[in-house]
Short mmCIF file of C-alpha atoms in Angstrom, two decimals:
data_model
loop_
_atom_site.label_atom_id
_atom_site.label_comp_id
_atom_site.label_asym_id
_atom_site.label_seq_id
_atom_site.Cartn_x
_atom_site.Cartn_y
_atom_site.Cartn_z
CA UNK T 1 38.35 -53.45 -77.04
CA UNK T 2 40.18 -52.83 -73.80
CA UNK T 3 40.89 -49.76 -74.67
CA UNK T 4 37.56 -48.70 -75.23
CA UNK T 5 36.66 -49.91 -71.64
CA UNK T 6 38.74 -47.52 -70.14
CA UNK T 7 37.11 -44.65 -72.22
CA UNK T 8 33.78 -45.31 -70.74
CA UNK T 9 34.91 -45.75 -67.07
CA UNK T 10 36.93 -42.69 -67.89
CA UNK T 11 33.78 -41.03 -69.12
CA UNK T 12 31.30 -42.71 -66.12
CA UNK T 13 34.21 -41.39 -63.19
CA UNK T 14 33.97 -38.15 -64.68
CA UNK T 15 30.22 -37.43 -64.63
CA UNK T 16 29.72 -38.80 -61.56
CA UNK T 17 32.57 -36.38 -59.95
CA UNK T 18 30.73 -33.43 -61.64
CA UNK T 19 27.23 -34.55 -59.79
CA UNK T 20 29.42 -35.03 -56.66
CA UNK T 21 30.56 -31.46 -57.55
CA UNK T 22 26.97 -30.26 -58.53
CA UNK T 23 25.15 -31.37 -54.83
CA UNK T 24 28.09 -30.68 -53.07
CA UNK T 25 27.85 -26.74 -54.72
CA UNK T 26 23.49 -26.79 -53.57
CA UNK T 27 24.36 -28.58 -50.41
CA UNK T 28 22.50 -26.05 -47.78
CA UNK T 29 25.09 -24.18 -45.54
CA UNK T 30 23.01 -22.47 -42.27
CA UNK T 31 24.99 -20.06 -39.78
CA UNK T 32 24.56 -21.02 -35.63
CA UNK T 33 25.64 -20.51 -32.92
CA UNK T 34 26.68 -23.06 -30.87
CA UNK T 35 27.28 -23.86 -26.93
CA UNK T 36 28.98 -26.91 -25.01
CA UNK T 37 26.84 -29.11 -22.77
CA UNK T 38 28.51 -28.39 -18.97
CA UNK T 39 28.19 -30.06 -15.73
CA UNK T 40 27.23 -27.51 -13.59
CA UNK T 41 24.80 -26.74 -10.59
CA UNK T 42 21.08 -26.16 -11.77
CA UNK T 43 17.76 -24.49 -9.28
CA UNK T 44 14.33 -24.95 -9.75
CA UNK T 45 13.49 -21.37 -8.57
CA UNK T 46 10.00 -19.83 -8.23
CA UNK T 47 9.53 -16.30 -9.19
CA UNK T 48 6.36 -13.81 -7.61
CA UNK T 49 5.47 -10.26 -6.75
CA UNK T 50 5.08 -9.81 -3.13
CA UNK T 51 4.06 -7.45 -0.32
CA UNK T 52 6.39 -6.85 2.48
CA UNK T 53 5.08 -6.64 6.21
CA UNK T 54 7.26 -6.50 9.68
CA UNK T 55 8.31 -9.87 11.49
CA UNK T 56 6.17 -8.46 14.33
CA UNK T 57 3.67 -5.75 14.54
CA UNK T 58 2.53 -4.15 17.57
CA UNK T 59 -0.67 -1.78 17.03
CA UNK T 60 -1.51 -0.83 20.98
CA UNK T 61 -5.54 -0.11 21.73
CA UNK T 62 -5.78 1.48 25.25
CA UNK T 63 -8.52 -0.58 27.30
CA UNK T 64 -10.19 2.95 29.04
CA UNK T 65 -11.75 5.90 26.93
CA UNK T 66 -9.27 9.37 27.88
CA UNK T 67 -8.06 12.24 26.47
CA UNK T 68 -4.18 11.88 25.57
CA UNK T 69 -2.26 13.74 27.80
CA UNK T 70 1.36 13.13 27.03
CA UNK T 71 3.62 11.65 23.60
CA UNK T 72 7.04 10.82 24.93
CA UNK T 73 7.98 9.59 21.56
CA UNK T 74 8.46 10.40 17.93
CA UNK T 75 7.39 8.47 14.82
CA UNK T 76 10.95 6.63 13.33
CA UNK T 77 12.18 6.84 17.01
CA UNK T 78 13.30 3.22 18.44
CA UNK T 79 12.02 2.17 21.55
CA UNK T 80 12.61 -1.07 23.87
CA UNK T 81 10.11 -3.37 25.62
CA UNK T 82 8.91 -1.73 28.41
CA UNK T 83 9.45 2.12 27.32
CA UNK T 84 6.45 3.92 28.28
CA UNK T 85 5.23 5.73 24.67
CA UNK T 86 2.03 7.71 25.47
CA UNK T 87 -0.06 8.69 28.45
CA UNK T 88 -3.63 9.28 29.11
CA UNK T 89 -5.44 11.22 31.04
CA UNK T 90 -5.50 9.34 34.21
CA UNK T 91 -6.81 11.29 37.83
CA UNK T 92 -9.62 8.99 38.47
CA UNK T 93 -7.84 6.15 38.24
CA UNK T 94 -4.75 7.13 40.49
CA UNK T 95 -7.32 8.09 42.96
CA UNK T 96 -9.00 4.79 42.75
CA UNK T 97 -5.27 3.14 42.90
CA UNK T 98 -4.41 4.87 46.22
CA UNK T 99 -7.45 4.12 47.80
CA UNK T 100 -7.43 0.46 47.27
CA UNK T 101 -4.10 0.32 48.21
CA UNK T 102 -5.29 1.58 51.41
CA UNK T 103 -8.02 -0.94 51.83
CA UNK T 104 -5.61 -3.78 51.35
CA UNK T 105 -3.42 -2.81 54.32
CA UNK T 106 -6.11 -1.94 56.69
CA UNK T 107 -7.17 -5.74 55.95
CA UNK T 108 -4.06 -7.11 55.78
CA UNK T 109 -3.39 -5.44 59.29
CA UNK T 110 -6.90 -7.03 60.19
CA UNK T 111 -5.65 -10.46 59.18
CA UNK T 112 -2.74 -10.30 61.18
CA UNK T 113 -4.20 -8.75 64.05
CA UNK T 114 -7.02 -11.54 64.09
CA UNK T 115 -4.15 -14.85 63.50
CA UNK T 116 -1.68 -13.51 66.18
CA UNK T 117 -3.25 -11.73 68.81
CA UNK T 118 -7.09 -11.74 68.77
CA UNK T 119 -7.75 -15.37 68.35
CA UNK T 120 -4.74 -16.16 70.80
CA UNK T 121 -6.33 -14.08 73.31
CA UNK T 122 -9.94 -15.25 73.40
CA UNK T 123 -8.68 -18.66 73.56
CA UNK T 124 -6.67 -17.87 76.83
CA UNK T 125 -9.62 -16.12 78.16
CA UNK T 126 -11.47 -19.06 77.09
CA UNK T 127 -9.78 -21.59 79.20
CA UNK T 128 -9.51 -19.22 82.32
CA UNK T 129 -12.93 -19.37 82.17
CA UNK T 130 -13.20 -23.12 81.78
CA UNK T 131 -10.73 -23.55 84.47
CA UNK T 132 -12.35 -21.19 87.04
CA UNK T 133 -15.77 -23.11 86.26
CA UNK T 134 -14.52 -26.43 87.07
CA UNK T 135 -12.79 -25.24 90.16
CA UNK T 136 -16.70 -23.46 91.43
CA UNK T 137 -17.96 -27.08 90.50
CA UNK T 138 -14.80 -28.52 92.88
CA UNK T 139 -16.02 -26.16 95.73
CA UNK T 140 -19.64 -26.81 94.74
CA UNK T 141 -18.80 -30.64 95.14
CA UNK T 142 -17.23 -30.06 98.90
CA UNK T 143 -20.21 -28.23 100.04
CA UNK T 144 -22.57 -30.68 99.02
CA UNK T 145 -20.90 -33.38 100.22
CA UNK T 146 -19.98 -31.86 103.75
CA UNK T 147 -23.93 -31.00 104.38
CA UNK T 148 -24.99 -34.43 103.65
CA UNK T 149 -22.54 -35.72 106.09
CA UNK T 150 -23.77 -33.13 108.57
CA UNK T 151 -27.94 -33.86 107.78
CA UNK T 152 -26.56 -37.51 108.57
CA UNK T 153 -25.78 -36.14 112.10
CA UNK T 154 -28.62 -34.25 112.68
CA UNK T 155 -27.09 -30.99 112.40
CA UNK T 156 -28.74 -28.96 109.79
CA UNK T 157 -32.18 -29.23 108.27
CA UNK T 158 -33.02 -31.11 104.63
CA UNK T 159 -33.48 -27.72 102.91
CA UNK T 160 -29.88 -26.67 103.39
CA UNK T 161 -28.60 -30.31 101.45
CA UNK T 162 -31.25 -29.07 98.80
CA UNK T 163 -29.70 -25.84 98.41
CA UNK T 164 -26.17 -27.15 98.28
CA UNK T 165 -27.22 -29.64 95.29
CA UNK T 166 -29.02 -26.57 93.19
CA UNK T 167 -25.59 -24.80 93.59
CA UNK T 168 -23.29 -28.08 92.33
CA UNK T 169 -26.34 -28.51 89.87
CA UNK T 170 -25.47 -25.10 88.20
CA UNK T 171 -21.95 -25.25 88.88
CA UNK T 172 -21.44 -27.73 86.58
CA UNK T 173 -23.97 -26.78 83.96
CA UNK T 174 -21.77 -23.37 83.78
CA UNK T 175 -18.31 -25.53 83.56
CA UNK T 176 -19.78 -27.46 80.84
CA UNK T 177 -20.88 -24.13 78.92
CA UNK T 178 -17.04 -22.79 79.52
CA UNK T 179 -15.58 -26.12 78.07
CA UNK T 180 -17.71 -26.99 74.93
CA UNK T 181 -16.89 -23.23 74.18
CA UNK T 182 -13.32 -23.66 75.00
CA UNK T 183 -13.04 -26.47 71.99
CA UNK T 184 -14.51 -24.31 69.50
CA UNK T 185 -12.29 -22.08 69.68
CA UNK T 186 -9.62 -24.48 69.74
CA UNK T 187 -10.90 -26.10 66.69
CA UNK T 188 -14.06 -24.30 64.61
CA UNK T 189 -14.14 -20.82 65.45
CA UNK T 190 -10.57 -20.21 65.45
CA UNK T 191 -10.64 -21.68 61.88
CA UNK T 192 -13.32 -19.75 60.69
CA UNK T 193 -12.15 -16.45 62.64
CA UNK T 194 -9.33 -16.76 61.01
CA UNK T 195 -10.45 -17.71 57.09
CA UNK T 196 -13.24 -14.72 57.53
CA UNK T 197 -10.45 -12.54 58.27
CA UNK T 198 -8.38 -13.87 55.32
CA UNK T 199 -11.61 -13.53 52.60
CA UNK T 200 -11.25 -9.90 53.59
CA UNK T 201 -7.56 -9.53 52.70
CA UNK T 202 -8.01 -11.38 49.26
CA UNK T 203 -11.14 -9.43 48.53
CA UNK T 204 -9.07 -6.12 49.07
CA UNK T 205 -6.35 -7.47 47.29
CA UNK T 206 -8.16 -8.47 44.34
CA UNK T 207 -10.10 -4.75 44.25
CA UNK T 208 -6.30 -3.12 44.40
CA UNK T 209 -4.93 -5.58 42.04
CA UNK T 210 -7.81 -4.55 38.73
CA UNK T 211 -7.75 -0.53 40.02
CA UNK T 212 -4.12 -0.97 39.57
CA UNK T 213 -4.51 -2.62 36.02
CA UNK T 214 -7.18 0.33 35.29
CA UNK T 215 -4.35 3.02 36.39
CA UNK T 216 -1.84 0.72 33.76
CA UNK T 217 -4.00 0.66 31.07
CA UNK T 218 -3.89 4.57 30.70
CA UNK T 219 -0.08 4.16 30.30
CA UNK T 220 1.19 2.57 26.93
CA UNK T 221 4.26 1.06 26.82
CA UNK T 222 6.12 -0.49 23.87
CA UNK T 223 5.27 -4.50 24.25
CA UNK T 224 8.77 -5.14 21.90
CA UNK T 225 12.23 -3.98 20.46
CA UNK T 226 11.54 -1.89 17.38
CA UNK T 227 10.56 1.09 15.49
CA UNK T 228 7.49 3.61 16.21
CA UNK T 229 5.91 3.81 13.12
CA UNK T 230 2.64 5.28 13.89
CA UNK T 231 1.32 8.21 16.37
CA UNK T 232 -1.88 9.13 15.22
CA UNK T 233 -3.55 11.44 17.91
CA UNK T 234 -1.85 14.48 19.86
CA UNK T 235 -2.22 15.74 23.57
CA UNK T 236 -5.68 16.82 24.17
CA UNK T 237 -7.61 14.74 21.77
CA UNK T 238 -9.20 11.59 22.89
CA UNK T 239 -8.98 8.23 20.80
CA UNK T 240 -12.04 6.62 19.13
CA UNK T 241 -12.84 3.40 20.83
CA UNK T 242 -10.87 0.46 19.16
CA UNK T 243 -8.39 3.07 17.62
CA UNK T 244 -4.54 2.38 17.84
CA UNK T 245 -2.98 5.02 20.10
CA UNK T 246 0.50 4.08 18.53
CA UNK T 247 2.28 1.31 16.58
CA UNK T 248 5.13 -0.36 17.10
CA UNK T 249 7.01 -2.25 14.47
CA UNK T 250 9.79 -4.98 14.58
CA UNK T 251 11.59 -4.10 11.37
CA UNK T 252 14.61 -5.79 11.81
CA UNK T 253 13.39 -8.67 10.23
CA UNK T 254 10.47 -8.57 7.32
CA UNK T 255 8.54 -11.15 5.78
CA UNK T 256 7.56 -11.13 2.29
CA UNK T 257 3.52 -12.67 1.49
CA UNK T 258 3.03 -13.66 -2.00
CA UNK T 259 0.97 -16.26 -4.06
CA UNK T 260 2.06 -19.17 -6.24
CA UNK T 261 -0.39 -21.59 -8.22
CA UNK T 262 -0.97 -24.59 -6.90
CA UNK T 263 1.31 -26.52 -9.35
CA UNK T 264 3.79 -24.51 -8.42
CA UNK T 265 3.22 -24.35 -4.74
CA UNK T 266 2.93 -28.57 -4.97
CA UNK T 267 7.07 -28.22 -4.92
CA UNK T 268 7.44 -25.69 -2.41
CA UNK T 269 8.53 -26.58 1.83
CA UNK T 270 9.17 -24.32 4.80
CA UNK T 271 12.32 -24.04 5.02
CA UNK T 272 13.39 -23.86 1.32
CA UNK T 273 16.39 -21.42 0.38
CA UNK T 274 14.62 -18.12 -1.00
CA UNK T 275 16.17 -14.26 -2.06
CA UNK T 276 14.18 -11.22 -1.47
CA UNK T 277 15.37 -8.77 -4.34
CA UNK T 278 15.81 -5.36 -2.76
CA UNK T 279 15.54 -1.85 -4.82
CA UNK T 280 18.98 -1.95 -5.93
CA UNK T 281 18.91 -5.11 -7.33
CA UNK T 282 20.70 -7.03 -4.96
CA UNK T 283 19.39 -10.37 -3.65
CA UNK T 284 19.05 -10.99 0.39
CA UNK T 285 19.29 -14.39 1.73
CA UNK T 286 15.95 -15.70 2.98
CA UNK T 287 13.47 -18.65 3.97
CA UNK T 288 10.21 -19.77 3.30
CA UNK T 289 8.74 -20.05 6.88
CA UNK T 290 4.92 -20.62 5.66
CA UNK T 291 2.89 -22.44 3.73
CA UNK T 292 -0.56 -21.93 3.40
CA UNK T 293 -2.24 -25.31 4.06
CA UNK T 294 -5.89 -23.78 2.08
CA UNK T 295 -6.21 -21.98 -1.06
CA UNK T 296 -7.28 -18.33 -1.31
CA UNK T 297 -11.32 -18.17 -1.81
CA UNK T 298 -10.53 -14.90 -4.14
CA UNK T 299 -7.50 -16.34 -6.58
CA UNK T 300 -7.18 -19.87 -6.25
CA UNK T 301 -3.39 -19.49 -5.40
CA UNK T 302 -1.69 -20.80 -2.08
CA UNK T 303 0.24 -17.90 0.27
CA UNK T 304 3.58 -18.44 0.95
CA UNK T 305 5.53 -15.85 3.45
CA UNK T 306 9.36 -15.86 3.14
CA UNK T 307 11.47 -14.23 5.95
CA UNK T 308 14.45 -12.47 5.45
CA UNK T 309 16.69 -9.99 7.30
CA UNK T 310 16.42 -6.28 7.10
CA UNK T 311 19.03 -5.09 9.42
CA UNK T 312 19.98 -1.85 7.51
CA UNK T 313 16.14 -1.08 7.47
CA UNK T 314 16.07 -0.58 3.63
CA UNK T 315 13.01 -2.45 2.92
CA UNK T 316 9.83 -1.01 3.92
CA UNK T 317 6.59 -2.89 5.22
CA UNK T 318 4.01 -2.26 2.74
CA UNK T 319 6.20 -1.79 -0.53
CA UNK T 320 6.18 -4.85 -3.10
CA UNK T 321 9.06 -6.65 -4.03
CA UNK T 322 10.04 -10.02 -5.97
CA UNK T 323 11.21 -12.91 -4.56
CA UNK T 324 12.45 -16.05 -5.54
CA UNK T 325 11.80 -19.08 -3.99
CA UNK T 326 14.37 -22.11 -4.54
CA UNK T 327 12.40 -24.99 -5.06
CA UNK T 328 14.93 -28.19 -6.13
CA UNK T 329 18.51 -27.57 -6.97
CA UNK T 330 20.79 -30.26 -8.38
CA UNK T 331 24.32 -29.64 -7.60
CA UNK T 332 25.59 -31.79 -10.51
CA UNK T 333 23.53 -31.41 -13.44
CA UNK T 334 23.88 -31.29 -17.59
CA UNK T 335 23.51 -27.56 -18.47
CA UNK T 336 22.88 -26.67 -21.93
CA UNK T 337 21.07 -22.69 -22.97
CA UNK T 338 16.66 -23.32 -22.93
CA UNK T 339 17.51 -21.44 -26.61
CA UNK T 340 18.94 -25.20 -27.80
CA UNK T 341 15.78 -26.92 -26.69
CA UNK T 342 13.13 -27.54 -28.79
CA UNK T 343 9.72 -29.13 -28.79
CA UNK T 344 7.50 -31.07 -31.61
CA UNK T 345 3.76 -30.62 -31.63
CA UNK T 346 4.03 -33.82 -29.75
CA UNK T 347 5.62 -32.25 -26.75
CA UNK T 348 8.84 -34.27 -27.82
CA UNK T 349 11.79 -32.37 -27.02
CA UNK T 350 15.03 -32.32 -29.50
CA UNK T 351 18.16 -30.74 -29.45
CA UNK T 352 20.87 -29.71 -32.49
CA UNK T 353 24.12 -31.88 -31.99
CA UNK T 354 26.65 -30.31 -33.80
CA UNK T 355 30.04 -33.29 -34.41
CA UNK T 356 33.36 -31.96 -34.68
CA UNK T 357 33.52 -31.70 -38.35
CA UNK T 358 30.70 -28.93 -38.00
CA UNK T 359 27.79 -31.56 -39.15
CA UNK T 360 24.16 -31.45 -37.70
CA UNK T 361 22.26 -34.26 -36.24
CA UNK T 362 18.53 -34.53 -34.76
CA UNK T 363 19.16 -35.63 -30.66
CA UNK T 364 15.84 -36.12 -28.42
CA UNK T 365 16.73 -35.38 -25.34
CA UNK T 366 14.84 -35.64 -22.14
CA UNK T 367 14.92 -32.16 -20.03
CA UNK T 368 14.33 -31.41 -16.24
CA UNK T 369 14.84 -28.42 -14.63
CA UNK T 370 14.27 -25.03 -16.77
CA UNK T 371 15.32 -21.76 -15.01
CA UNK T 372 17.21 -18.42 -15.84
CA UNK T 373 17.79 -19.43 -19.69
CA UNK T 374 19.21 -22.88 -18.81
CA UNK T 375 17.71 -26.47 -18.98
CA UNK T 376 18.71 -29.80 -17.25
CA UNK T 377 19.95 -32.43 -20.00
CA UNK T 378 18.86 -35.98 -17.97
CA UNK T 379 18.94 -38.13 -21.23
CA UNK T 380 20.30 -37.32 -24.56
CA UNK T 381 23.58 -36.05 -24.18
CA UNK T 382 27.23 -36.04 -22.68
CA UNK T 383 29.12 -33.63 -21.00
CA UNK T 384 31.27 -31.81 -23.72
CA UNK T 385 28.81 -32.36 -26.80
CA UNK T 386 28.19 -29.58 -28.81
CA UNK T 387 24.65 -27.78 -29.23
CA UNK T 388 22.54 -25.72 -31.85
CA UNK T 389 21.56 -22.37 -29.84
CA UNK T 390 21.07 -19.55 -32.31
CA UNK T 391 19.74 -21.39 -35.63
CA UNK T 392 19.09 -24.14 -34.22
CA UNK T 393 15.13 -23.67 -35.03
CA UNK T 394 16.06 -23.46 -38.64
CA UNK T 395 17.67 -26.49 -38.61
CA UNK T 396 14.88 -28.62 -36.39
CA UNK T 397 12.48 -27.45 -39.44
CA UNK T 398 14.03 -29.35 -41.76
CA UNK T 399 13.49 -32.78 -43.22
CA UNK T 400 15.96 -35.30 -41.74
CA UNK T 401 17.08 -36.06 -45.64
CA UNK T 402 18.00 -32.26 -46.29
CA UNK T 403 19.22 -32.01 -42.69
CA UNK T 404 21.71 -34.90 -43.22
CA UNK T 405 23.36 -33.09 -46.67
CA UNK T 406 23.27 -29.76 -44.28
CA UNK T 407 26.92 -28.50 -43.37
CA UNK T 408 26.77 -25.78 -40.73
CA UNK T 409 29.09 -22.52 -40.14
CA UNK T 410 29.90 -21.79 -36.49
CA UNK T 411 28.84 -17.84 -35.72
CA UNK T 412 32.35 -15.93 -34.82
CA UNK T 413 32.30 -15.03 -30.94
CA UNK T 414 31.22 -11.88 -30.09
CA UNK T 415 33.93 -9.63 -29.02
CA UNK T 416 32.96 -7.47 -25.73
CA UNK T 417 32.75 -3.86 -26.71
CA UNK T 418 35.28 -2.21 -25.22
CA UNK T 419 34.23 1.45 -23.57
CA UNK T 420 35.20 4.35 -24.90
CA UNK T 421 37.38 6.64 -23.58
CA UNK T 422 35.81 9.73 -22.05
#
């Protein structure tokens, strides 16, 4: 009996290591490649076309209508503030000029004429006269006092004490005239003598001061530091009114407009880290230095300028170019390839964790940042796991019963081609 026991266990080990054998044979074997999770640095970055204008443009509109007369410049020719560009026709005015200038010194000789030597000198004839009326009204006084003392004794007749009071009489009436003029021009007429003469200056100055602007205006100098880009008109012809006459641009420095959707915009600041990507490829430190607190009427998109350097004066105003805007950047962050993340119709995302004997298993994961083929890991997995990358989409299609039973082969390395020899 025993031994028939061991017969059938024999017989029951042996078909089940065949079936063991058997699923082990259909088990499902899938081919990835796979990539380590790293702690690395991770930016949020903004990408958009954009159209490049000059940190400060200077289109100069003469204020008078005039032929040109003379271009000292050329276009692409640098020129400082102050550096006179183009002339125009200006005779008239320099003629005007001159003879205002004139007028102002004639009345500023006035003015001083009238404060130190006319007013000075009617007031000292002024109290000459005052003095040499009171001293007619002292001598007035005597007389009419010595003939009433002499009527008194009988000596001269009533009419000649009459005539001797008409005289004191007018005497004084003439010394009062001299001294009530003497104190206006010690206080009032002085003062206004001296303001009349002084409205006459300013009102010469002021006529010298705008024909001198007039004479300016017809001489355009460059109002900053920069680059002529512009010259429109030659000598002879005469400018349209409200036309530049020549432009001036700042091109050492360039600032790059472009427009971001609002979502996108929401994570956007001035002063956020940005790259202007020149022709060649190469990325130039810049900043955003504007945002754009309305939306545009046309696009519903916010403008955003970024300002970067240009001292080598290979970007152009007016030619597009792409920038990047950083908008968050996590300096310690778990990396893994955007090609290992996948999503369920849910919007669940998922990620292939490979073990280290090669076996899949289903991880949701919680991503952040996505940028430049990389995605932030913030829940899900640990810093030297293994991921799915290439085939990983195979395996997130199965069911978690077959994946379980599926083994996995890691995809050999890709060897760099080496470049053949010429």
């Amino acid at each position: 009996m025993r031994r028939s026991y061991l017969i059938v266990a024999a017989v029951l080990l042996f078909a089940a290591g065949c079936r063991g054998k058997k699923e082990e044979e259909t088990a499902p074997v899938v081919t990835v490649d796979v990539a380590p999770v790293l702690l690395s640095k991770i930016q949020r970055t903004i990408r958009a076309d954009a159209l490049l204008y000059p940190k400060q443009p200077a289109a100069m509109v003469p204020k008078v209508a005039a032929p040109v007369r003379r271009v000292h410049v050329q276009r692409g020719a640098r020129v400082r503030p102050g550096q006179l560009l183009v002339e125009l026709e200006n005779q008239d005015l320099a003629g005007a000029a001159t003879e205002s200038r004139a007028s102002l010194s004639q009345a500023e000789a006035n003015f001083e004429t009238t404060s130190k030597a006319t007013v000075p000198e009617e007031l000292q004839k002024a109290e000459l006269d005052a003095k040499a009326a009171q001293d007619a009204v002292n001598a007035t006084q005597s007389v009419y006092e010595n003939r009433q003392r002499l009527f008194r004794e009988g000596a001269i007749a009533q009419k000649d004490v009459n005539d001797a009071q008409v005289a004191l009489s007018q005497a004084r009436s003439q010394s009062e005239t001299a001294r009530k003029r003497l104190e206006d021009m010690r206080g009032f007429a002085n003062e206004q003598t001296i303001k009349a003469a002084a409205a006459q200056r300013d009102a010469a100055r002021g006529r010298n001061e705008s024909a001198q602007a007039q004479l300016s205006y017809s001489r355009l100098t460059s109002p900053i530091d920069g680059v002529v880009t512009d010259l429109p008109f030659y000598p002879g012809e005469t400018p349209p009114s409200g036309a530049p006459v020549v432009t001036v641009m700042d091109i050492s420095r360039v600032i790059a407009r472009t427009h971001v959707s609002q979502a996108d915009a929401s994570e956007i600041a001035v002063g956020n880290a940005a790259n202007l990507i020149g022709p060649n490829g190469v990325p130039i430190p810049a900043k955003v230095t504007q945002l754009s607190p309305a939306l545009d009427a046309s696009s519903s998109t916010v403008e955003i300028w970024v300002e970067g350097e240009n001292k080598d004066g290979k970007l152009r105003p007016g030619a597009s170019i792409r920038v990047e805007i950083v908008a968050k950047t996590v300096p310690s962050a778990l990396v893994i390839p955007q090609q290992a993340v996948m999503t369920s119709p849910q919007g669940a995302t998922f990620a292939i964790l490979v073990d280290k004997d090669n076996k899949p298993h289903l991880r949701k994961i919680a991503v952040g940042i996505r940028d430049a083929g990389k995605a932030q890991v913030t829940d899900g997995l640990a810093s030297g796991d293994r991921v799915a990358t290439t085939g990983a989409y195979e395996l997130f299609r199965l069911d978690p019963e077959v994946l379980e039973k599926t083994k996995v082969q890691i995809a050999p390395a890709k060897e760099e081609e080496e470049p053949e020899e010429s």
